[in-house]
PDB file of C-alpha atoms and ligand atoms in Angstrom:
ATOM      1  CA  UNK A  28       0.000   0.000   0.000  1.00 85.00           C
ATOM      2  CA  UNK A  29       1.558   3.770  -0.805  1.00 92.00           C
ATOM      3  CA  UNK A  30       1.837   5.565   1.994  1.00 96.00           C
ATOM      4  CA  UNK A  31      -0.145   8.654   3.105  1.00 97.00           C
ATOM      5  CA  UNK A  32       1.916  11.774   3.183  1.00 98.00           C
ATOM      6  CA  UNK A  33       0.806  14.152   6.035  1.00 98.00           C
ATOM      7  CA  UNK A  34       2.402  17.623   6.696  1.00 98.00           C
ATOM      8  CA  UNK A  35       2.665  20.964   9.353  1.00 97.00           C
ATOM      9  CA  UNK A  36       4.504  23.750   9.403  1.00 95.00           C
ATOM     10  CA  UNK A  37       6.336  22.200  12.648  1.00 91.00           C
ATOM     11  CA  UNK A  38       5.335  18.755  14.687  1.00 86.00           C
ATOM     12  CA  UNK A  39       1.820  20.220  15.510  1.00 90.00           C
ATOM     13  CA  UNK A  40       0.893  17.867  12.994  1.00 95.00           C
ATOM     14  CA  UNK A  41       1.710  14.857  14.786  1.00 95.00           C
ATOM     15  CA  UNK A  42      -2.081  15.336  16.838  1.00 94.00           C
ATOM     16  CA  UNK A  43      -3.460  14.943  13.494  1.00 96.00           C
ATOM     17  CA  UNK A  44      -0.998  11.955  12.339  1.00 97.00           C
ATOM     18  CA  UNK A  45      -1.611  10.400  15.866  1.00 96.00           C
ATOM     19  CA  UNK A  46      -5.716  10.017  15.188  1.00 96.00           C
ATOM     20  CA  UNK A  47      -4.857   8.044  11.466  1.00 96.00           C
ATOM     21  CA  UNK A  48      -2.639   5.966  12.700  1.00 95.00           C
ATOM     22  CA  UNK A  49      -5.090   4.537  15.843  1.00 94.00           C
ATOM     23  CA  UNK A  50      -7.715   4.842  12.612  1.00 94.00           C
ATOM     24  CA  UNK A  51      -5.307   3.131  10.289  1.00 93.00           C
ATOM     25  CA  UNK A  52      -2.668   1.057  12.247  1.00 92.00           C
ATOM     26  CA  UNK A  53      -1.561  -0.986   9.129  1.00 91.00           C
ATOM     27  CA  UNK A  54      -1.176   2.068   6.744  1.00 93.00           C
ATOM     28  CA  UNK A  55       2.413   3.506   5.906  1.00 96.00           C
ATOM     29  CA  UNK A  56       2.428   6.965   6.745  1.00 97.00           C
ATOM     30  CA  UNK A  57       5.285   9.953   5.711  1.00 97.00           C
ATOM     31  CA  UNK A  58       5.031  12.632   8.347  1.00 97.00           C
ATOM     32  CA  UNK A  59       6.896  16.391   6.952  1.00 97.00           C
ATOM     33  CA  UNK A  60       6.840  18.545   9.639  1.00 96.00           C
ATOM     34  CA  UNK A  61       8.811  22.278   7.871  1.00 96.00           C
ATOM     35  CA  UNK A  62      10.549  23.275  11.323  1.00 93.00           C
ATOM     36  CA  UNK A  63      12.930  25.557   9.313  1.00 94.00           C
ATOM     37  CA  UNK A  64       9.984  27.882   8.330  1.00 95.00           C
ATOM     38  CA  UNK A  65       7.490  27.927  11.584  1.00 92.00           C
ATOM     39  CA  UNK A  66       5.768  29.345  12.377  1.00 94.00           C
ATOM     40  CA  UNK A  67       3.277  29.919   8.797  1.00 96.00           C
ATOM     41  CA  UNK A  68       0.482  31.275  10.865  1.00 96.00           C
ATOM     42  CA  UNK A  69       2.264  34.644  10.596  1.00 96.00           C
ATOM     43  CA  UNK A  70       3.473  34.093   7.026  1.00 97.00           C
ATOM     44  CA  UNK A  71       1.854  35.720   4.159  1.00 98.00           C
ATOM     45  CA  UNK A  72      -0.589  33.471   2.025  1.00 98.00           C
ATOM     46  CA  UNK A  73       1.658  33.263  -0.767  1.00 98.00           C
ATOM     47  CA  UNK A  74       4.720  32.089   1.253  1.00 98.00           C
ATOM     48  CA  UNK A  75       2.634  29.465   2.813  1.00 98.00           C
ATOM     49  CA  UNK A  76       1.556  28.346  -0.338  1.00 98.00           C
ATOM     50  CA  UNK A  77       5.028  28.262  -1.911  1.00 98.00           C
ATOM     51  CA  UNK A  78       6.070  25.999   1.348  1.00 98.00           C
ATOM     52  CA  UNK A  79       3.111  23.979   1.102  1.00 98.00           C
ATOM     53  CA  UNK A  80       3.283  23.062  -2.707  1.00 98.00           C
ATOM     54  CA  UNK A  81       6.624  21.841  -2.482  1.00 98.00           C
ATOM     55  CA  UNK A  82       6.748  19.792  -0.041  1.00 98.00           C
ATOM     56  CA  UNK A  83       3.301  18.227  -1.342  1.00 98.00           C
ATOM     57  CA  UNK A  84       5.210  17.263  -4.191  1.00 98.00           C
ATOM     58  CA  UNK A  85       8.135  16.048  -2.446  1.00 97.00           C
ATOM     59  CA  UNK A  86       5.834  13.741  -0.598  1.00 98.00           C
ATOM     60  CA  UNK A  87       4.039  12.492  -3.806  1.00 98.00           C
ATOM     61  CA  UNK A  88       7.741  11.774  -5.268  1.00 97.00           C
ATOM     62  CA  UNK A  89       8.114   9.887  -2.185  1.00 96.00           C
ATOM     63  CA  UNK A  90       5.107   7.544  -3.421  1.00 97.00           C
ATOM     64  CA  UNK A  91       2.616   9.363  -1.290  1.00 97.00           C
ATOM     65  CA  UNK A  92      -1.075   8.541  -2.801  1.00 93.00           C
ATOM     66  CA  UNK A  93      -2.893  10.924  -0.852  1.00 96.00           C
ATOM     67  CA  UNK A  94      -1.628  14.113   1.239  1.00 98.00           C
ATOM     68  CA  UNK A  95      -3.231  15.542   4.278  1.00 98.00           C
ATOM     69  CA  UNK A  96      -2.336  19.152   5.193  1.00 98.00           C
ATOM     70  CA  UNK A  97      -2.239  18.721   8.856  1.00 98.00           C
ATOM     71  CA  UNK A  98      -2.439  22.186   9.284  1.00 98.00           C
ATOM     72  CA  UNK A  99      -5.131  25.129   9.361  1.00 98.00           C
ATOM     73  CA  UNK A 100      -2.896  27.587   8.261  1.00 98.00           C
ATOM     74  CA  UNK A 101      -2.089  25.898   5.105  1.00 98.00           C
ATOM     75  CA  UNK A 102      -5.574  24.662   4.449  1.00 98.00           C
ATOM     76  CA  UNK A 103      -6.982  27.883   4.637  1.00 98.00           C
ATOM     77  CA  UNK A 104      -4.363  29.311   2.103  1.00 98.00           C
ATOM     78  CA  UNK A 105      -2.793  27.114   0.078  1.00 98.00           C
ATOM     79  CA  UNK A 106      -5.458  23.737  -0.902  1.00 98.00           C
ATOM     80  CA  UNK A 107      -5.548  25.098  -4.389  1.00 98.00           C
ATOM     81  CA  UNK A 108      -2.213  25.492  -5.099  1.00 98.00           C
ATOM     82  CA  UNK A 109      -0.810  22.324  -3.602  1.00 98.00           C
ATOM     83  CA  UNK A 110      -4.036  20.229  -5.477  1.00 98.00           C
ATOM     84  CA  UNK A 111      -2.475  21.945  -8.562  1.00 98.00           C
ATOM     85  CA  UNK A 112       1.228  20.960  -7.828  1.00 98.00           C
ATOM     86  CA  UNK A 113       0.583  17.788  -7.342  1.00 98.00           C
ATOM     87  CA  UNK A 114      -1.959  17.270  -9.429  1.00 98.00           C
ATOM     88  CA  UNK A 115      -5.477  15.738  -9.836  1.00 96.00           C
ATOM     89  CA  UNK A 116      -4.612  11.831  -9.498  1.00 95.00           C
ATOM     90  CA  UNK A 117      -3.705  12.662  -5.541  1.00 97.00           C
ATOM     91  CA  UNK A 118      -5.890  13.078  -3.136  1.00 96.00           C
ATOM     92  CA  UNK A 119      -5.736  16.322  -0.787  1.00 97.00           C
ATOM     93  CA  UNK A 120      -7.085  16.076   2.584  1.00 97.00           C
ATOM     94  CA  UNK A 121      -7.702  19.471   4.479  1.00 98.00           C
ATOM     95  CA  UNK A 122      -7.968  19.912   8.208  1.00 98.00           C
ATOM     96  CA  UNK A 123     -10.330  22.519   7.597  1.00 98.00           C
ATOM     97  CA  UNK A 124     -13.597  20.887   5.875  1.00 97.00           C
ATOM     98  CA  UNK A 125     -14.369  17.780   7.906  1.00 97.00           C
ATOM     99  CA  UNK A 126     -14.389  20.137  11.058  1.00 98.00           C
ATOM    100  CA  UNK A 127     -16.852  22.296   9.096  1.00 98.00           C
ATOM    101  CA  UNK A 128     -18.716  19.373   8.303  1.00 97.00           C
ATOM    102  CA  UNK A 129     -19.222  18.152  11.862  1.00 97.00           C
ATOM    103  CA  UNK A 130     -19.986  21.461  13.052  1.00 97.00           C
ATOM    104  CA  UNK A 131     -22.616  22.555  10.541  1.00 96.00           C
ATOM    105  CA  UNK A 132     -24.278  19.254  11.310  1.00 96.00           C
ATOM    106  CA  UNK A 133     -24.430  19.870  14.654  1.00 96.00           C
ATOM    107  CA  UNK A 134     -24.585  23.861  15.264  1.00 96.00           C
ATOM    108  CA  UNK A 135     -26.430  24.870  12.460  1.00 92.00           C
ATOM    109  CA  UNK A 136     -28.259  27.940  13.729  1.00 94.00           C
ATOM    110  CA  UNK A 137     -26.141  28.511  16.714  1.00 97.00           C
ATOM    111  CA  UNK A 138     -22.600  30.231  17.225  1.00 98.00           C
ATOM    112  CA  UNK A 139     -19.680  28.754  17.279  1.00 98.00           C
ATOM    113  CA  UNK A 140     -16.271  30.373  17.841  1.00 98.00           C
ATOM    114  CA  UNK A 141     -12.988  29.358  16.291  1.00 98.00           C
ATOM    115  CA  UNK A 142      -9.882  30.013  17.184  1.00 98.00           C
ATOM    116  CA  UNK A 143      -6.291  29.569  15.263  1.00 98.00           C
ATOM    117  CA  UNK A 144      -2.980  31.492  13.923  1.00 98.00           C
ATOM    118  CA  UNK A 145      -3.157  35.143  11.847  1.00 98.00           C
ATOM    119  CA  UNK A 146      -3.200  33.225   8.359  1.00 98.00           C
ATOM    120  CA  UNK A 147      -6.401  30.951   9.384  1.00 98.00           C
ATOM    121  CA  UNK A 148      -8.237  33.964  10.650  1.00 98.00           C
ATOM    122  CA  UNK A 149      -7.522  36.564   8.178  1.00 98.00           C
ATOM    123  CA  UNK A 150      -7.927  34.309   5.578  1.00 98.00           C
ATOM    124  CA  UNK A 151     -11.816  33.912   6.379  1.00 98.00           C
ATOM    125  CA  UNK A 152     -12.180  30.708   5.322  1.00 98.00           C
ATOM    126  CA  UNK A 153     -13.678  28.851   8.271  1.00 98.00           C
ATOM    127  CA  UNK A 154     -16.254  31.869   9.020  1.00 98.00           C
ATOM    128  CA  UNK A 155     -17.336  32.166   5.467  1.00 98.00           C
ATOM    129  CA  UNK A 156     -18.141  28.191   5.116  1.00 97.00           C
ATOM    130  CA  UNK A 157     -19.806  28.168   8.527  1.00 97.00           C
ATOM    131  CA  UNK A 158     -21.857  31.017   8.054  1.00 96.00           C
ATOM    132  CA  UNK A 159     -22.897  29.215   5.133  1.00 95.00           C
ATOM    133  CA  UNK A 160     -24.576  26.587   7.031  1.00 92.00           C
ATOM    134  CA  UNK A 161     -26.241  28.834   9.039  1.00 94.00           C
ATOM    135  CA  UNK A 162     -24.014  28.991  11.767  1.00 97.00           C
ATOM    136  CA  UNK A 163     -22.816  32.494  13.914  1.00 97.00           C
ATOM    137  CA  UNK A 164     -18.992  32.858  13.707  1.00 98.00           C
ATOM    138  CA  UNK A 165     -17.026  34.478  16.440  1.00 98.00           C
ATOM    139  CA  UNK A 166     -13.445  33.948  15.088  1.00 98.00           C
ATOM    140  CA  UNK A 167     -10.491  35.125  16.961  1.00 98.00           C
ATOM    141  CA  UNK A 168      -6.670  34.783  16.211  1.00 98.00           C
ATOM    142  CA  UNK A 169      -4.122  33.709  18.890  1.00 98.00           C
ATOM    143  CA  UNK A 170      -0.369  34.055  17.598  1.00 95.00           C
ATOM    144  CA  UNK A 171       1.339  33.325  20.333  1.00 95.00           C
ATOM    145  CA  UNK A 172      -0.001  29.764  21.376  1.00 95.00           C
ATOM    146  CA  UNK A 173       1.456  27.917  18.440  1.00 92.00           C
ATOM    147  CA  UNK A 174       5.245  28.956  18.799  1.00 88.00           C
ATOM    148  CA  UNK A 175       4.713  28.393  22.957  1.00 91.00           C
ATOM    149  CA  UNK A 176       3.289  24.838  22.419  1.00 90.00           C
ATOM    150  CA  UNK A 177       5.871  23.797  20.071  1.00 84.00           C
ATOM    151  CA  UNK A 178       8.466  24.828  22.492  1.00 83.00           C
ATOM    152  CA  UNK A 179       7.053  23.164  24.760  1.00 85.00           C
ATOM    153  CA  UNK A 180       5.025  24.939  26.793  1.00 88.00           C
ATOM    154  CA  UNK A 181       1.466  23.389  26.912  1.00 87.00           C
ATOM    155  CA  UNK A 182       1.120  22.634  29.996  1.00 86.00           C
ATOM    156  CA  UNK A 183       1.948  24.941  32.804  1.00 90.00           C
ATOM    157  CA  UNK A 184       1.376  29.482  33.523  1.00 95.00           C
ATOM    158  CA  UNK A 185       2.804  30.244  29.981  1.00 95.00           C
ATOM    159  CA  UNK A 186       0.314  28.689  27.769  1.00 95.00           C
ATOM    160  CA  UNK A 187      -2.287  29.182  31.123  1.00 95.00           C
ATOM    161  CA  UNK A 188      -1.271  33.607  30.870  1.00 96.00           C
ATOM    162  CA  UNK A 189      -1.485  33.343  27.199  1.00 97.00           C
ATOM    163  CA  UNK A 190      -4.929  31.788  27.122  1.00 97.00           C
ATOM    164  CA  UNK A 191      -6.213  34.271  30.006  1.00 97.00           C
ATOM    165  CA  UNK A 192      -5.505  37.147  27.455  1.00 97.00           C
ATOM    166  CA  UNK A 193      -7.237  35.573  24.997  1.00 97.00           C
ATOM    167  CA  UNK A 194     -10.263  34.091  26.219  1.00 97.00           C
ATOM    168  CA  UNK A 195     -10.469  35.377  29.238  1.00 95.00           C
ATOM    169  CA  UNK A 196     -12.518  37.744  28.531  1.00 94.00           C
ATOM    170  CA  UNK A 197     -15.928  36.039  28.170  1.00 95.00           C
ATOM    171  CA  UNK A 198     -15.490  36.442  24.243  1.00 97.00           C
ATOM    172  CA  UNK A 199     -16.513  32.687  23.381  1.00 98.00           C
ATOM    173  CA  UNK A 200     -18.740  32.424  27.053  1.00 96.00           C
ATOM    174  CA  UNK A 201     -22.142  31.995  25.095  1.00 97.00           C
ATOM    175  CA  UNK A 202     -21.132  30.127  21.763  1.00 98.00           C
ATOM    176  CA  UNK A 203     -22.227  26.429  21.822  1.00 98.00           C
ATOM    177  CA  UNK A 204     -18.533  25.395  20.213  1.00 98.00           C
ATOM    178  CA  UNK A 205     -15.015  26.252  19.692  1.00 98.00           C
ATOM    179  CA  UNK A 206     -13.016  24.869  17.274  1.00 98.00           C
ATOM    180  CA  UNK A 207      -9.342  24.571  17.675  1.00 98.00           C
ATOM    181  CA  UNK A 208      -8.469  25.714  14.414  1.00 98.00           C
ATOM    182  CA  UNK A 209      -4.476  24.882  14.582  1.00 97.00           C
ATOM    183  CA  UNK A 210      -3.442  21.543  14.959  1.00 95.00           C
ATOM    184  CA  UNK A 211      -0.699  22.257  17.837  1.00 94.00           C
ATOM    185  CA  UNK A 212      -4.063  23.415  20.207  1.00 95.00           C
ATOM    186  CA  UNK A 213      -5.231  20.350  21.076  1.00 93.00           C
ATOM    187  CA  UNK A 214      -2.222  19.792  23.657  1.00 92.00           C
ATOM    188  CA  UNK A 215      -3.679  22.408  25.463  1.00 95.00           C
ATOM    189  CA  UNK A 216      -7.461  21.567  24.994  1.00 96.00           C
ATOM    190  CA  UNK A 217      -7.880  20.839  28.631  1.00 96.00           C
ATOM    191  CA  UNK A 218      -6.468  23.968  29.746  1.00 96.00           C
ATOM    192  CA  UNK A 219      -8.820  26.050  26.803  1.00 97.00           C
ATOM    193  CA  UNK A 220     -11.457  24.155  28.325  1.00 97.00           C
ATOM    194  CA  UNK A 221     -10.868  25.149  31.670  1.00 96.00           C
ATOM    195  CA  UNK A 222     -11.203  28.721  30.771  1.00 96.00           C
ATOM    196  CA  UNK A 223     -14.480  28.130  29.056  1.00 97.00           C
ATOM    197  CA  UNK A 224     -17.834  27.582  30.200  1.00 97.00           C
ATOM    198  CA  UNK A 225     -18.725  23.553  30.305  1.00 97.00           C
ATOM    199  CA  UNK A 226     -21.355  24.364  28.189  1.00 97.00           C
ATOM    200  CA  UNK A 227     -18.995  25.251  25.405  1.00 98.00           C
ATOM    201  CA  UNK A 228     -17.785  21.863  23.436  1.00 98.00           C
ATOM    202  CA  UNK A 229     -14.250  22.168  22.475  1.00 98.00           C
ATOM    203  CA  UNK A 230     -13.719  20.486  18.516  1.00 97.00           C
ATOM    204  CA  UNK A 231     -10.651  18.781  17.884  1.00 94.00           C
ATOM    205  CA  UNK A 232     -10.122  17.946  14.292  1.00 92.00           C
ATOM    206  CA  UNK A 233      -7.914  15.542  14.618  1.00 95.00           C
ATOM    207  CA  UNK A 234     -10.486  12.346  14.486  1.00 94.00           C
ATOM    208  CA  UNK A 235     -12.345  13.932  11.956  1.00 96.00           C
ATOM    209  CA  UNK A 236      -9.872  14.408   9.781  1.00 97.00           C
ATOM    210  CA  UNK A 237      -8.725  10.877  10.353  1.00 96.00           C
ATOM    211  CA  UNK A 238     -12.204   9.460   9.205  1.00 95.00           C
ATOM    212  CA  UNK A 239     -12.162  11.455   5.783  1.00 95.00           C
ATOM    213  CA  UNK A 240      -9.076   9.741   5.294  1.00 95.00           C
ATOM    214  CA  UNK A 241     -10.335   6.290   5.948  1.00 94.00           C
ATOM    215  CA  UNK A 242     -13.310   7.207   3.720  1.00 92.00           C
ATOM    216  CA  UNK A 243     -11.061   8.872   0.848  1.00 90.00           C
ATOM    217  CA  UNK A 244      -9.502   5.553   0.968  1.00 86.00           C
ATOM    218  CA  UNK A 245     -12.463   3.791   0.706  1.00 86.00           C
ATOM    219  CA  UNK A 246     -12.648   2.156   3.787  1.00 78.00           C
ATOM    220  CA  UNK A 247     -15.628   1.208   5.798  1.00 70.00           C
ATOM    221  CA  UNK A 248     -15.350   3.654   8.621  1.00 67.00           C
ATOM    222  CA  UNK A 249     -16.521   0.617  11.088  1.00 64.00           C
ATOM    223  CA  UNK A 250     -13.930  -1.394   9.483  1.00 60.00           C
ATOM    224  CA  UNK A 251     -11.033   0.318  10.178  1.00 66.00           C
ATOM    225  CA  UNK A 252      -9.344  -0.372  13.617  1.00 59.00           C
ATOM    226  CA  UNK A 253      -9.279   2.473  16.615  1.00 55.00           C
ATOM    227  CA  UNK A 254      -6.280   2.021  18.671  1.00 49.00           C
ATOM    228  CA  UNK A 255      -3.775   3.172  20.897  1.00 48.00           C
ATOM    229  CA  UNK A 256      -0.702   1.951  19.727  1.00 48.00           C
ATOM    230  CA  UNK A 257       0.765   1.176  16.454  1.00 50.00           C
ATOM    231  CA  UNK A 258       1.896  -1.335  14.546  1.00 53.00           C
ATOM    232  CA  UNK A 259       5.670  -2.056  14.728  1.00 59.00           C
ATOM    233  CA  UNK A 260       6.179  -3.299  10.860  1.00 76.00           C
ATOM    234  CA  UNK A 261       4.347  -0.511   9.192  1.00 88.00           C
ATOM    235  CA  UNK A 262       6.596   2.214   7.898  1.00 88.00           C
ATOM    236  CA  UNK A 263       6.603   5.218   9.456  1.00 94.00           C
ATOM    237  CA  UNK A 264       8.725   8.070   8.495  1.00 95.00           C
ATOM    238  CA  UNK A 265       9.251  11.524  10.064  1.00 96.00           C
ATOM    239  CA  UNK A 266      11.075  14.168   8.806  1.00 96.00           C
ATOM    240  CA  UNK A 267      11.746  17.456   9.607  1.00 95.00           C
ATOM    241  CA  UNK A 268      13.372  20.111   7.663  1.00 96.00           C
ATOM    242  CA  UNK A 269      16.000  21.635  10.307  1.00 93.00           C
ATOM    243  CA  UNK A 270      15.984  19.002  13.359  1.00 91.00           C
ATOM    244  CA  UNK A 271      16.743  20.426  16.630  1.00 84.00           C
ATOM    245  CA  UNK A 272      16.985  18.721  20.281  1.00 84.00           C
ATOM    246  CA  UNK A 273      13.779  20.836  21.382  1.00 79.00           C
ATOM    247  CA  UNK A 274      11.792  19.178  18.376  1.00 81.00           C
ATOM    248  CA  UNK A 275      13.153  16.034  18.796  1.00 83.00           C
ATOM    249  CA  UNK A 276      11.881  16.120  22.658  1.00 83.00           C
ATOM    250  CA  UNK A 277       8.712  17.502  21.614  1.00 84.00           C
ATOM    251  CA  UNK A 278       7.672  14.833  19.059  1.00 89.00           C
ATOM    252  CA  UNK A 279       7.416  12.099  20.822  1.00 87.00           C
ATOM    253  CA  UNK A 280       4.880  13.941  23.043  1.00 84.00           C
ATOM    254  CA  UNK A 281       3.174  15.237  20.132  1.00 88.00           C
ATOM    255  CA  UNK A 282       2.408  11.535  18.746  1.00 92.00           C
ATOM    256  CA  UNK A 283       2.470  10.043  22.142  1.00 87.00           C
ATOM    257  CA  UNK A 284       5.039   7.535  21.421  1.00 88.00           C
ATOM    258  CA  UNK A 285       8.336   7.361  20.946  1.00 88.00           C
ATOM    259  CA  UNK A 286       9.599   9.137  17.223  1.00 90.00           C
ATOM    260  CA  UNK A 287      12.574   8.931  15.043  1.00 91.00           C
ATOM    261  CA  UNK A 288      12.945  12.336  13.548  1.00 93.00           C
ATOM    262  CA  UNK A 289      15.464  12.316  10.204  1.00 94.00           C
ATOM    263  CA  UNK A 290      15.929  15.769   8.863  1.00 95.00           C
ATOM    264  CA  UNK A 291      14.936  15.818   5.383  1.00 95.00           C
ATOM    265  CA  UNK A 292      17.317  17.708   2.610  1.00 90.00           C
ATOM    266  CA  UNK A 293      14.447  19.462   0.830  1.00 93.00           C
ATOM    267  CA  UNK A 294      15.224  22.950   1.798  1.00 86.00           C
ATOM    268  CA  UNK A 295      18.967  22.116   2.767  1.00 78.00           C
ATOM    269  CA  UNK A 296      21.424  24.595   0.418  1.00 74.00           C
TER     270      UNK A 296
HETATM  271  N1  DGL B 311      -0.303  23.865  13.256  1.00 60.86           N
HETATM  272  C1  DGL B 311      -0.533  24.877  12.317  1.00 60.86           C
HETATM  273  C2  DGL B 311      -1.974  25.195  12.073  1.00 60.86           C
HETATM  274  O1  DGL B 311      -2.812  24.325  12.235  1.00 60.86           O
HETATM  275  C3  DGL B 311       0.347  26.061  12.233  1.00 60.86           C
HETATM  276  C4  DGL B 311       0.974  26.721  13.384  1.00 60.86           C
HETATM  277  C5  DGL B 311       1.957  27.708  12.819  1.00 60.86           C
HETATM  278  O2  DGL B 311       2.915  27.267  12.184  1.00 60.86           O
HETATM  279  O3  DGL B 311       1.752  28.908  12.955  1.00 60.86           O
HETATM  280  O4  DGL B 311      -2.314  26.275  11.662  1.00 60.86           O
END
């Protein structure tokens, strides 16, 4: 079986590689995580889409069948272009559409907040498909919590001050959902939903976007296995483009088990 290519700007990605392999244990999977350019929330849309195109086709010349962005930033500026660089015979899976999906099914008629970097935000694309289903958007950016997550700080006062500045001021109180719209946030999903209301149901895309790839690869959705840990033979590759010992450390708590990062040559000069 080819394997499924799966990219981030960083190793935010991982939460989103994590929920396909427990979907898809016996499924080769090529993780790209583009350390030497994080973050791309506060890139320009036309940088992240020259980042994201080529390393969509360096995944598909590494016999990748189908790619999944594994990241909001990217989705929300760049699915065209990579689609186009790599053509219409590969499959592009977006982190952004099966969360919109779920939630229009479920909150049509009611708000629902979102939260993710500068790119996802200003580039309007979860509010204008949501408001499309009927749904009222309260959309917010927060910068900082991607670059304090991936160093590491998820758990304790810095991601706890950062997330008291930005929702704690009641903004998101009264919507029925938030959506963590960057895949680094659901590290600190218990903390967000500390913050918030009980009320207030907190949408990781991660498991969504891991059943739109069973179901792009034509699986039965109750045929494909949910577990927790992974198959030893499978291949699993993870590469990042400038490895460092802080992404090393925080990879394997990213995927929850232990990783092998390789640093790939694709940007190397
Ligand atoms: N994890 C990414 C996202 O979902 C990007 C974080 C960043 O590089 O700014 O948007």
């Amino acid at each position: 079986m080819q394997p499924i290519g799966i990219f981030d700007s960083g190793i935010g990605g991982l939460t989103v590689a994590r929920a396909i392999a427990n979907r898809l244990p016996n499924v080769p999977l090529i993780y790209f995580g583009d350390t030497a350019h994080l973050p791309y929330g506060d890139k320009s849309p036309e940088l992240i889409r020259h980042y994201a195109s080529r390393i969509s086709i360096h995944l598909k010349e590494k016999g990748c069948q189908s790619i999944v962005v594994a990241c909001n930033s990217a989705s929300s500026n760049a699915l065209g272009a990579i689609q186009d660089a790599v053509g219409k015979d590969i499959a592009v899976i977006d982190v952004v559409k099966p969360v919109v999906k779920y939630v229009s099914q479920r909150f049509s008629g009611a708000s629902v907040g979102v939260v993710g970097t500068r790119a996802t935000i200003e580039s309007g694309g979860y509010q204008r498909l949501l408001s499309k289903s009927g749904c009222n958007v309260i959309a917010l950016a927060t910068p900082l919590l991607a670059s304090a997550i991936e160093e590491g700080f998820y758990t304790g006062l810095v991601s706890e001050a950062l997330l008291q500045v930005y929702l704690g001021q009641g903004t998101f109180n009264d919507v029925s959902a938030l959506i963590l719209g960057c895949t680094h946030y659901p590290l600190i999903a218990d903390q967000i939903a500390a913050i918030l209301p009980a009320s207030v149901e907190i949408i990781n895309s991660a498991e969504l976007v891991a059943d739109s790839v069973a179901l792009s690869l034509g699986l039965d959705l109750n045929q494909t296995n949910t577990m927790n840990g992974t198959s030893s033979k499978v291949l699993r590759e993870f590469l990042v483009s400038d490895l460092t010992v802080s992404f090393a450390q925080s990879a394997q708590r990213f995927f929850g088990e232990e990783v092998h990062l390789e640093e790939s040559s694709l940007w190397k000069f």
